[in-house]
GROMACS .gro file of C-alpha atoms in nm:
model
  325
    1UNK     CA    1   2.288  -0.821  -1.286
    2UNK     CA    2   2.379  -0.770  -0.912
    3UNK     CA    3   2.241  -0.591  -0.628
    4UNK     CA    4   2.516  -0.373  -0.565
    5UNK     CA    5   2.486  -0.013  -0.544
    6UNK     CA    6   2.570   0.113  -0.850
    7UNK     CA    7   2.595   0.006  -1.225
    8UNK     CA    8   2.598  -0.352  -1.323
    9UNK     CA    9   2.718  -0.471  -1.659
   10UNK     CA   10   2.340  -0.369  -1.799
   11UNK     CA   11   2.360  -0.057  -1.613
   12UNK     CA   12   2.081  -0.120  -1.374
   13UNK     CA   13   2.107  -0.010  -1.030
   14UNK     CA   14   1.936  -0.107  -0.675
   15UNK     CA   15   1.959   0.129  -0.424
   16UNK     CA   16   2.090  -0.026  -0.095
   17UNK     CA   17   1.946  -0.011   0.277
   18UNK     CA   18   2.221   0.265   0.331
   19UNK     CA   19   2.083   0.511   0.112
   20UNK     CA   20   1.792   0.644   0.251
   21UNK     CA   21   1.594   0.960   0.160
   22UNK     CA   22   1.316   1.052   0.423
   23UNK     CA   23   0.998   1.128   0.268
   24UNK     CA   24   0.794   1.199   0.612
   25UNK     CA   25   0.711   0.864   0.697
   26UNK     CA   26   0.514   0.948   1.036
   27UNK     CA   27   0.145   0.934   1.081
   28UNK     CA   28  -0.125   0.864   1.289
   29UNK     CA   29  -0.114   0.578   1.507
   30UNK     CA   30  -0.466   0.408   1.384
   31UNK     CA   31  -0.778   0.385   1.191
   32UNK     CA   32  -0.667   0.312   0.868
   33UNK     CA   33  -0.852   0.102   0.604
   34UNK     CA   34  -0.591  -0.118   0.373
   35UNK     CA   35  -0.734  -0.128  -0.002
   36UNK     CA   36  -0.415  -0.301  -0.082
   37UNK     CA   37  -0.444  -0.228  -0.499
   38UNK     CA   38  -0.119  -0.417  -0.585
   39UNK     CA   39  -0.168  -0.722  -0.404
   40UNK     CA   40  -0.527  -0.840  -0.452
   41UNK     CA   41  -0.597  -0.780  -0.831
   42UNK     CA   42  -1.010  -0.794  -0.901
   43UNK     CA   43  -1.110  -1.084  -1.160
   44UNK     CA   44  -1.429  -1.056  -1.363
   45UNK     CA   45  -1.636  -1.308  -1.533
   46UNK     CA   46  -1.707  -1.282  -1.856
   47UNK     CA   47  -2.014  -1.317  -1.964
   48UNK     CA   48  -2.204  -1.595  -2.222
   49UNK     CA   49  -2.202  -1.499  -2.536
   50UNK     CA   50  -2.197  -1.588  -2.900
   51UNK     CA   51  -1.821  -1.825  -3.031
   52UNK     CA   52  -1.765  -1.718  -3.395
   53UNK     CA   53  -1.674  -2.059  -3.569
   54UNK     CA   54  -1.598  -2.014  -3.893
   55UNK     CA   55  -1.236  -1.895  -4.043
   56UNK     CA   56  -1.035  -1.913  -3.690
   57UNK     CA   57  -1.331  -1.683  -3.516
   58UNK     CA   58  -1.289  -1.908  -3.207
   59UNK     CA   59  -0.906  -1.877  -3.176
   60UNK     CA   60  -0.999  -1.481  -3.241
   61UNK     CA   61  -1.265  -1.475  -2.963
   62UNK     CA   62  -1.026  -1.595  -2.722
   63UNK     CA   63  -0.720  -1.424  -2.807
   64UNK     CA   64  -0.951  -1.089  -2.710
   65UNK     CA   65  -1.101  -1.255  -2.406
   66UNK     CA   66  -0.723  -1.311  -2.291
   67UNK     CA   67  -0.718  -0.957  -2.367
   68UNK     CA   68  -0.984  -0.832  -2.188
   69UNK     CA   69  -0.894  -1.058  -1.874
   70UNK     CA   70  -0.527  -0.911  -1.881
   71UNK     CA   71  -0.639  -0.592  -1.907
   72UNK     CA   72  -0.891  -0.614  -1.599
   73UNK     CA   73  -0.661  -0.823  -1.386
   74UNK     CA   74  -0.337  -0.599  -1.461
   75UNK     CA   75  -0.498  -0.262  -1.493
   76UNK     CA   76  -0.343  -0.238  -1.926
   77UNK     CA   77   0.028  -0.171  -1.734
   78UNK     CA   78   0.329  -0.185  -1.923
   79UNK     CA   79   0.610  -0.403  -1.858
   80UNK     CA   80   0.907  -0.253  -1.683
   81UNK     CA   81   1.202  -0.266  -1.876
   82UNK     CA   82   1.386  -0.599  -1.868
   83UNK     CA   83   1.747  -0.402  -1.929
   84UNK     CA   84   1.966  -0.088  -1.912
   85UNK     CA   85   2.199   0.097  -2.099
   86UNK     CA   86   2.482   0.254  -1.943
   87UNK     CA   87   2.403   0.569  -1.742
   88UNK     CA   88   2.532   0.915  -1.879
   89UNK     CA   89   2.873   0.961  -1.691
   90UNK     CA   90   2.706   1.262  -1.569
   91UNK     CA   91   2.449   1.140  -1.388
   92UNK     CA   92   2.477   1.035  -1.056
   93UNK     CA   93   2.214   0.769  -0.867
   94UNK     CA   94   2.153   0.992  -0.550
   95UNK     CA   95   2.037   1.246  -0.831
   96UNK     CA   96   1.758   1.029  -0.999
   97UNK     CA   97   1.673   0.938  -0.641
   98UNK     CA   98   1.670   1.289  -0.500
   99UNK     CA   99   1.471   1.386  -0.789
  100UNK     CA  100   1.180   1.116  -0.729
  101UNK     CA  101   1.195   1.196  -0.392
  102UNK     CA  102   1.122   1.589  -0.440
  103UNK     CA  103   0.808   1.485  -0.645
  104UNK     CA  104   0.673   1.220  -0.391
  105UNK     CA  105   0.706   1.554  -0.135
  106UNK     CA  106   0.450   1.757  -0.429
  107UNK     CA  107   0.253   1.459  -0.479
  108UNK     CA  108   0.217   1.461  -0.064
  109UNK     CA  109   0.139   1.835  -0.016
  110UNK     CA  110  -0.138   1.819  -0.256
  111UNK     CA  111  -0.480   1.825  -0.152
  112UNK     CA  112  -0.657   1.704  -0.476
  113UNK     CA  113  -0.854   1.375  -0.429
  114UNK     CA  114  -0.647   1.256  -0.763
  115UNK     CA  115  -0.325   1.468  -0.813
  116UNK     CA  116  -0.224   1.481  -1.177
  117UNK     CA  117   0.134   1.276  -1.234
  118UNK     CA  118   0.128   1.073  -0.870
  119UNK     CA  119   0.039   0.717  -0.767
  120UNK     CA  120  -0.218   0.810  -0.543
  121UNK     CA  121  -0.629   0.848  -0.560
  122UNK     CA  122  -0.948   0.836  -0.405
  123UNK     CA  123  -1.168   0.663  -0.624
  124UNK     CA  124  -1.579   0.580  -0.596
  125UNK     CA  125  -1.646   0.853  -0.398
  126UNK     CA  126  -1.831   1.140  -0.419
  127UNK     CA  127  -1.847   1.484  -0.222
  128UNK     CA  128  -1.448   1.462  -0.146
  129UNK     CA  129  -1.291   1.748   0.038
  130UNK     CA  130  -1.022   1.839   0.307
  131UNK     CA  131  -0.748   1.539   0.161
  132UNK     CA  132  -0.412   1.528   0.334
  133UNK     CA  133  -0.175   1.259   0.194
  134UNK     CA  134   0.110   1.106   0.376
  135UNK     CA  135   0.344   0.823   0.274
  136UNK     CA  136   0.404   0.597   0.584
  137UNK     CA  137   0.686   0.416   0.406
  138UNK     CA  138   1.003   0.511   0.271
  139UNK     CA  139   0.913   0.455  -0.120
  140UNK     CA  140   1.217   0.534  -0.254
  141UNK     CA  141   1.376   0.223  -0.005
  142UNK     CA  142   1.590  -0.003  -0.217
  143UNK     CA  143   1.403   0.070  -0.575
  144UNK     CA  144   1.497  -0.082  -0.919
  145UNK     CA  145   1.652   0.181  -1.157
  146UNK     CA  146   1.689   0.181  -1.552
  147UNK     CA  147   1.795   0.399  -1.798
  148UNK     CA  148   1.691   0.377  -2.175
  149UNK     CA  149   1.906   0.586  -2.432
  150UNK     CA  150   1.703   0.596  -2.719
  151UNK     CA  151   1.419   0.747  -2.472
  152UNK     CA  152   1.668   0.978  -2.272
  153UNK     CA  153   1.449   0.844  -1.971
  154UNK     CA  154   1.527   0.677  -1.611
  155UNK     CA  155   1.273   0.432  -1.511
  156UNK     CA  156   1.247   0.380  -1.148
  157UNK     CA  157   1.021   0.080  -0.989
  158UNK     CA  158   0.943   0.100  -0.629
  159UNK     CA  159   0.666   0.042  -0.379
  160UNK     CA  160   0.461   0.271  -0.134
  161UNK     CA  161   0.246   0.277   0.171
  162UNK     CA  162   0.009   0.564   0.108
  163UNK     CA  163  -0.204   0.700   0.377
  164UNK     CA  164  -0.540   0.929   0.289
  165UNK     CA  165  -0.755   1.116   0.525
  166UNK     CA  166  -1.042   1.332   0.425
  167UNK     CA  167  -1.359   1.412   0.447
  168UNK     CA  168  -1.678   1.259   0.320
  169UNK     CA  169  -1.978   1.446   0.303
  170UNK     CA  170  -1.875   1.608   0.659
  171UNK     CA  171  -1.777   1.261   0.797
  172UNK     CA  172  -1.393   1.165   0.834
  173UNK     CA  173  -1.244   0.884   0.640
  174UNK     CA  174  -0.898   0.756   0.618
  175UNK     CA  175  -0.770   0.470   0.363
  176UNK     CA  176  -0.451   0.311   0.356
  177UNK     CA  177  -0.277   0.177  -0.004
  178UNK     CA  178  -0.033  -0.050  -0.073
  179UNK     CA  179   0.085   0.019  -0.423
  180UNK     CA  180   0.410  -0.016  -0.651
  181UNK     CA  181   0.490   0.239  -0.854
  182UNK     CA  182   0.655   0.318  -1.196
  183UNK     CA  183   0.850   0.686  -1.194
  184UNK     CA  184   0.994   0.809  -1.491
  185UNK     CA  185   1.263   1.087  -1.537
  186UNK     CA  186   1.391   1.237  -1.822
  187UNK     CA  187   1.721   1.289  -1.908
  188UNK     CA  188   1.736   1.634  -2.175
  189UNK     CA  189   2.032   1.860  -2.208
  190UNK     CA  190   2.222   1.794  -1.885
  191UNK     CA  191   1.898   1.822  -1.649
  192UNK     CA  192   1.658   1.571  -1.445
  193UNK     CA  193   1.322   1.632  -1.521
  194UNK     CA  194   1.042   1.442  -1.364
  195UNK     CA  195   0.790   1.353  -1.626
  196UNK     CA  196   0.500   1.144  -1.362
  197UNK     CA  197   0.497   0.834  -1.129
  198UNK     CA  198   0.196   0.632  -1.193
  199UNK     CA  199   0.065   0.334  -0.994
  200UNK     CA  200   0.172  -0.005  -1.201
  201UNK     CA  201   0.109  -0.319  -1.168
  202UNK     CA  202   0.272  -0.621  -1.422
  203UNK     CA  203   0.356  -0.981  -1.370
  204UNK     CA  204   0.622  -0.932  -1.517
  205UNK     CA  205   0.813  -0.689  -1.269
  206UNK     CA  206   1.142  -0.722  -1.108
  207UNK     CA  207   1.119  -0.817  -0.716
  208UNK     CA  208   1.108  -0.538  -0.519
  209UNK     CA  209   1.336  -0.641  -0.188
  210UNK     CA  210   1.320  -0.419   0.118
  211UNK     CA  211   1.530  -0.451   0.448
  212UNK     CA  212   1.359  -0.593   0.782
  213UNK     CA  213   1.441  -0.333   1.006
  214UNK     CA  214   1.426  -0.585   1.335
  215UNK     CA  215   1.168  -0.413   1.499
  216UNK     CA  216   1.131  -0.556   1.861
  217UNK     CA  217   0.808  -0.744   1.933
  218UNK     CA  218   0.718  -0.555   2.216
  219UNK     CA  219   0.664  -0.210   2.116
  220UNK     CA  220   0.452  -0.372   1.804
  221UNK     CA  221   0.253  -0.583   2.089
  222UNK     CA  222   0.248  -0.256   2.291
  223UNK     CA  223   0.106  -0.064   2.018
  224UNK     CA  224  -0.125  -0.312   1.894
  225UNK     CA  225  -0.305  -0.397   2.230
  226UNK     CA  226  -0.347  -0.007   2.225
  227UNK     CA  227  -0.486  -0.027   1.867
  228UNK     CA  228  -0.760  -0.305   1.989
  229UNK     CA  229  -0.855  -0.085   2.315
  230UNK     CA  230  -0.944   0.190   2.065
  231UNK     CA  231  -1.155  -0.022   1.799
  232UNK     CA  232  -1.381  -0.146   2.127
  233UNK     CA  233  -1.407   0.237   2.285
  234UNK     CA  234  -1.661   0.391   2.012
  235UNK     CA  235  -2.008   0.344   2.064
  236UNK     CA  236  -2.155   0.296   1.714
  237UNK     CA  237  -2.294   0.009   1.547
  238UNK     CA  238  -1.941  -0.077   1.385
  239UNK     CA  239  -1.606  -0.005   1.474
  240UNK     CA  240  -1.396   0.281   1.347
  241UNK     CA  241  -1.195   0.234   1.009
  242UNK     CA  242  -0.896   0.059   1.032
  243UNK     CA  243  -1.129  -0.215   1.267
  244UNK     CA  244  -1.252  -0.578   1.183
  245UNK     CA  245  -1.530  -0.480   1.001
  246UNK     CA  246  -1.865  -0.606   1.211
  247UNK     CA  247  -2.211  -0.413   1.158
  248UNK     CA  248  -2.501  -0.416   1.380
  249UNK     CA  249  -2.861  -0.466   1.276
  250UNK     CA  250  -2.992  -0.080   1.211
  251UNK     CA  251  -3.147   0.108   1.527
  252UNK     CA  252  -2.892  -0.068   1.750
  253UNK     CA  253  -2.859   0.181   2.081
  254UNK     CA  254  -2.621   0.163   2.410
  255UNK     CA  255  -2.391  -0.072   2.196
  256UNK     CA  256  -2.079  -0.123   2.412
  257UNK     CA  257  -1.793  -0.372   2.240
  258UNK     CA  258  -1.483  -0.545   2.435
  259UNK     CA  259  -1.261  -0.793   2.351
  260UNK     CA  260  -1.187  -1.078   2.633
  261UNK     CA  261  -0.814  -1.188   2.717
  262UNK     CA  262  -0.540  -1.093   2.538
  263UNK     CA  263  -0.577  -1.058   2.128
  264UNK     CA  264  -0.163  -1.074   2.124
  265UNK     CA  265  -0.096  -1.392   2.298
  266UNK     CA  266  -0.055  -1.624   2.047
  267UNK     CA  267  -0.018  -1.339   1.791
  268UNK     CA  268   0.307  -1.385   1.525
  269UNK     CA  269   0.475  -1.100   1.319
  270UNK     CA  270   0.602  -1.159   0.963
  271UNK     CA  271   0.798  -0.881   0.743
  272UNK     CA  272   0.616  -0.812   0.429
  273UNK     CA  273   0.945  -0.751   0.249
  274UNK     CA  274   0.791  -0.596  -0.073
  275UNK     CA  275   0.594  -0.272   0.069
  276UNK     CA  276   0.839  -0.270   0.418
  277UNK     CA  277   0.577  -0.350   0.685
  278UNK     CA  278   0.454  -0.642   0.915
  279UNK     CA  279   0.175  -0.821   0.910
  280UNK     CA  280   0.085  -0.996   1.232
  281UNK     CA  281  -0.118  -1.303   1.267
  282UNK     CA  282  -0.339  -1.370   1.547
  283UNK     CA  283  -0.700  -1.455   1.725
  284UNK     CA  284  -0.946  -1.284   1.986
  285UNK     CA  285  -1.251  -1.283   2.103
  286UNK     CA  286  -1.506  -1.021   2.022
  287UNK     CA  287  -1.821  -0.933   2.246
  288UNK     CA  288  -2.088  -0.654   2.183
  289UNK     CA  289  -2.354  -0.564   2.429
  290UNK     CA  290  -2.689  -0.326   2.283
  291UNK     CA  291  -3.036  -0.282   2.276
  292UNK     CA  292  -3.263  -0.290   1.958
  293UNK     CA  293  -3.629  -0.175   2.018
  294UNK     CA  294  -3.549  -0.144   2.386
  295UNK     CA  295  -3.416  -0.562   2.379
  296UNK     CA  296  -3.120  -0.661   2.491
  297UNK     CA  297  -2.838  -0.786   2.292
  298UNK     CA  298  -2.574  -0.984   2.284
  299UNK     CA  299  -2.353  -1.102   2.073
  300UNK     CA  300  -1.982  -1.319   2.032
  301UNK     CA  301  -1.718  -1.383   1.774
  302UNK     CA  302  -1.376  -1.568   1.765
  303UNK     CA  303  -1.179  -1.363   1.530
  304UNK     CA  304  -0.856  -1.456   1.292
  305UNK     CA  305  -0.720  -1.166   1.210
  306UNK     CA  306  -0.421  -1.001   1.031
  307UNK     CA  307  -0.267  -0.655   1.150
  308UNK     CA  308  -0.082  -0.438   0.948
  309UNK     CA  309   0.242  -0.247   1.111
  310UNK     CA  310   0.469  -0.002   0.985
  311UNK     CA  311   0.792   0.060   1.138
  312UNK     CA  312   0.940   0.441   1.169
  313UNK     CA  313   1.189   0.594   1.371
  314UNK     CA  314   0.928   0.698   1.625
  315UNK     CA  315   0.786   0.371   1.707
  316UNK     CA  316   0.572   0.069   1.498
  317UNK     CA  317   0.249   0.258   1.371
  318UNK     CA  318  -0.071   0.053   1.340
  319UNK     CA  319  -0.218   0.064   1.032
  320UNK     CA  320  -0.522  -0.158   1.065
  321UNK     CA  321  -0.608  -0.473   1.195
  322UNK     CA  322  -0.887  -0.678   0.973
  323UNK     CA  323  -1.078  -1.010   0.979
  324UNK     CA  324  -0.874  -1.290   0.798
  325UNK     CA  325  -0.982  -1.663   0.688
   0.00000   0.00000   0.00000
C-alpha cells in the first residue's frame, strides 16, 4: 500500500492534496454548535441483571453484552474494507470522485431535516423546518478509495464538516458535525452510479490524513477576537450557539456580558488533521452584569476553552468556541 495517487499493488487509491473538488465550503462566520458524532462516541451502562450459570450461560451473557456495548459505542457500522481489487481499466479516479462529489452537492441542496442516502441529520428535535445544509470542509480532501469485484462497488471513506441551520419552533438554530463517512458507488455496465453515503464510524478504519493548509495565525486571531466580541454582544441569559455555554438563573433582566483582556494571548492553534480544521487552545475571563427581582448581579469565570476553525479560500471561519477541562 502507498499513498500515491493512483493504484497500489491492492488497487487502493488516496487522493492527493492536488486533487481538489470544491463542494462550497463557505459559510457563516459564527454561531455554530459542534456535536462532533465521530469523535466522542456515547457509552452506556448496563444495567444489573440476572448471570445464567449453568452450560456456558455466563460466557453467553457476556459475549452479547460485548455485543450490545459495540453496538452502542460504534453505532452497528461495518468495517471498511481492508483491500482492493484492481480497478476496471475503464474507470478513472477523478470519475469516482466527481461522482461523490455531485451527490454531496444533492445531499447539500436538500432541505429535509434527514435526507434519504446522505451523512447528515437533525436528530431529537421536533417542529423542524426551513434546513439549509452546507459542508464547510472539502469532504472529498484526500479520501481512501476501494473497489470490490465480486460487488461491482467503489467504497470511498472520507470525513466532513457539516454545517445545519434551521428553524426550531420559530427560533433559529445552527449545529455543526464532524463526521466520517462511508460512500459507495456502483460499478454496472460501463456507468457510475451512486448507491448512498452514510455516516460510519469503526475502529477499525483506515487513517484519514488531510493537508495543513498553513493558515497564518493572524487572520485566525483576527477572526476569533471577532467571534468572542459577538458571543458577549447579545443580551440574553446565555450566549448565542456556537458560545461557551453559561445560563443564568431564570428571570435574569439587563444582563450585559464582556470578557476582560485579551482571550488570544496565550491562545495556541493545532491542525486537526482528520476532519481539516484547527482547534485552538486558550483562556479568558468571563464577566456578566444583571438584575434578578430588581438585585444586582454579578458574576466571574476563568474559562479554558477550545475553538474550532475552518480554513477556506476566503479567510479562517469560526465555527465555535466551547468550555474545555
Amino acid at each position: 500500500m502507498t499513498n500515491q495517487t493512483g493504484y497500489t499493488a491492492q488497487g487502493d487509491v488516496n487522493n492527493t492534496a492536488g486533487d481538489h473538488i470544491e463542494i462550497n465550503v463557505f459559510g457563516p462566520d459564527f454561531g455554530y454548535q459542534d456535536s462532533e458524532d465521530y469523535e466522542e462516541s456515547s457509552h452506556s451502562a448496563i444495567s444489573n441483571g440476572s448471570v445464567a450459570t449453568a452450560g456456558g450461560g455466563i460466557g453467553a451473557f457476556a459475549v452479547i453484552v460485548l455485543a450490545v456495548v459495540a453496538y452502542m459505542v460504534f453505532g452497528g457500522s461495518e468495517p471498511f474494507p481492508t483491500e482492493s481489487d484492481p480497478w476496471p481499466p475503464d474507470v478513472k479516479q477523478d470519475a469516482v470522485v466527481a461522482a461523490v462529489a455531485d451527490w454531496f452537492d444533492r445531499c447539500q441542496r436538500s432541505t429535509s431535516a434527514a435526507p434519504s442516502n446522505c451523512p447528515q441529520s437533525i436528530t431529537g428535535e421536533l417542529s423542524v423546518s426551513s434546513v439549509l445544509w452546507t459542508f464547510l470542509e472539502n469532504p472529498l480532501d484526500h479520501p481512501v478509495i476501494r473497489y470490490s469485484k465480486d460487488e461491482g462497488r467503489f467504497d470511498i471513506l472520507g470525513t466532513a464538516v457539516v454545517l445545519a441551520e434551521y428553524t426550531i419552533s420559530g427560533s433559529p438554530n445552527r449545529t455543526v458535525t464532524l463526521m466520517k463517512y462511508w460512500a459507495k458507488v456502483g460499478w454496472t455496465d460501463g456507468k457510475l452510479d451512486v448507491q448512498k453515503i452514510d455516516k460510519h464510524s469503526h475502529p477499525n478504519d483506515p487513517e484519514i490524513v488531510k493537508q495543513d493548509p498553513k493558515q497564518a495565525w493572524e487572520p485566525m486571531e483576527a477572526n476569533l477576537k471577532y467571534a468572542f466580541a459577538q458571543c458577549v454582544s447579545d443580551t440574553g441569559p446565555t450566549m448565542p450557539s456556537g458560545c461557551p455555554e453559561w445560563k443564568l438563573s431564570p428571570g435574569a433582566t439587563e444582563v450585559k456580558w464582556s470578557v476582560a483582556g485579551d482571550p488570544t494571548l496565550t491562545a495556541r492553534p493545532y491542525f486537526d488533521k482528520e476532519f481539516g480544521i484547527y482547534r485552538i487552545s486558550g483562556t479568558f475571563a468571563l464577566h456578566v452584569r444583571y438584575k434578578l427581582i430588581g438585585e444586582a448581579k454579578m458574576e466571574n469565570r476563568n474559562i479554558n476553552y477550545e475553538a474550532l476553525i475552518a480554513p477556506s479560500s476566503d479567510g479562517p471561519i469560526v465555527l465555535q468556541i466551547k468550555e474545555s477541562l
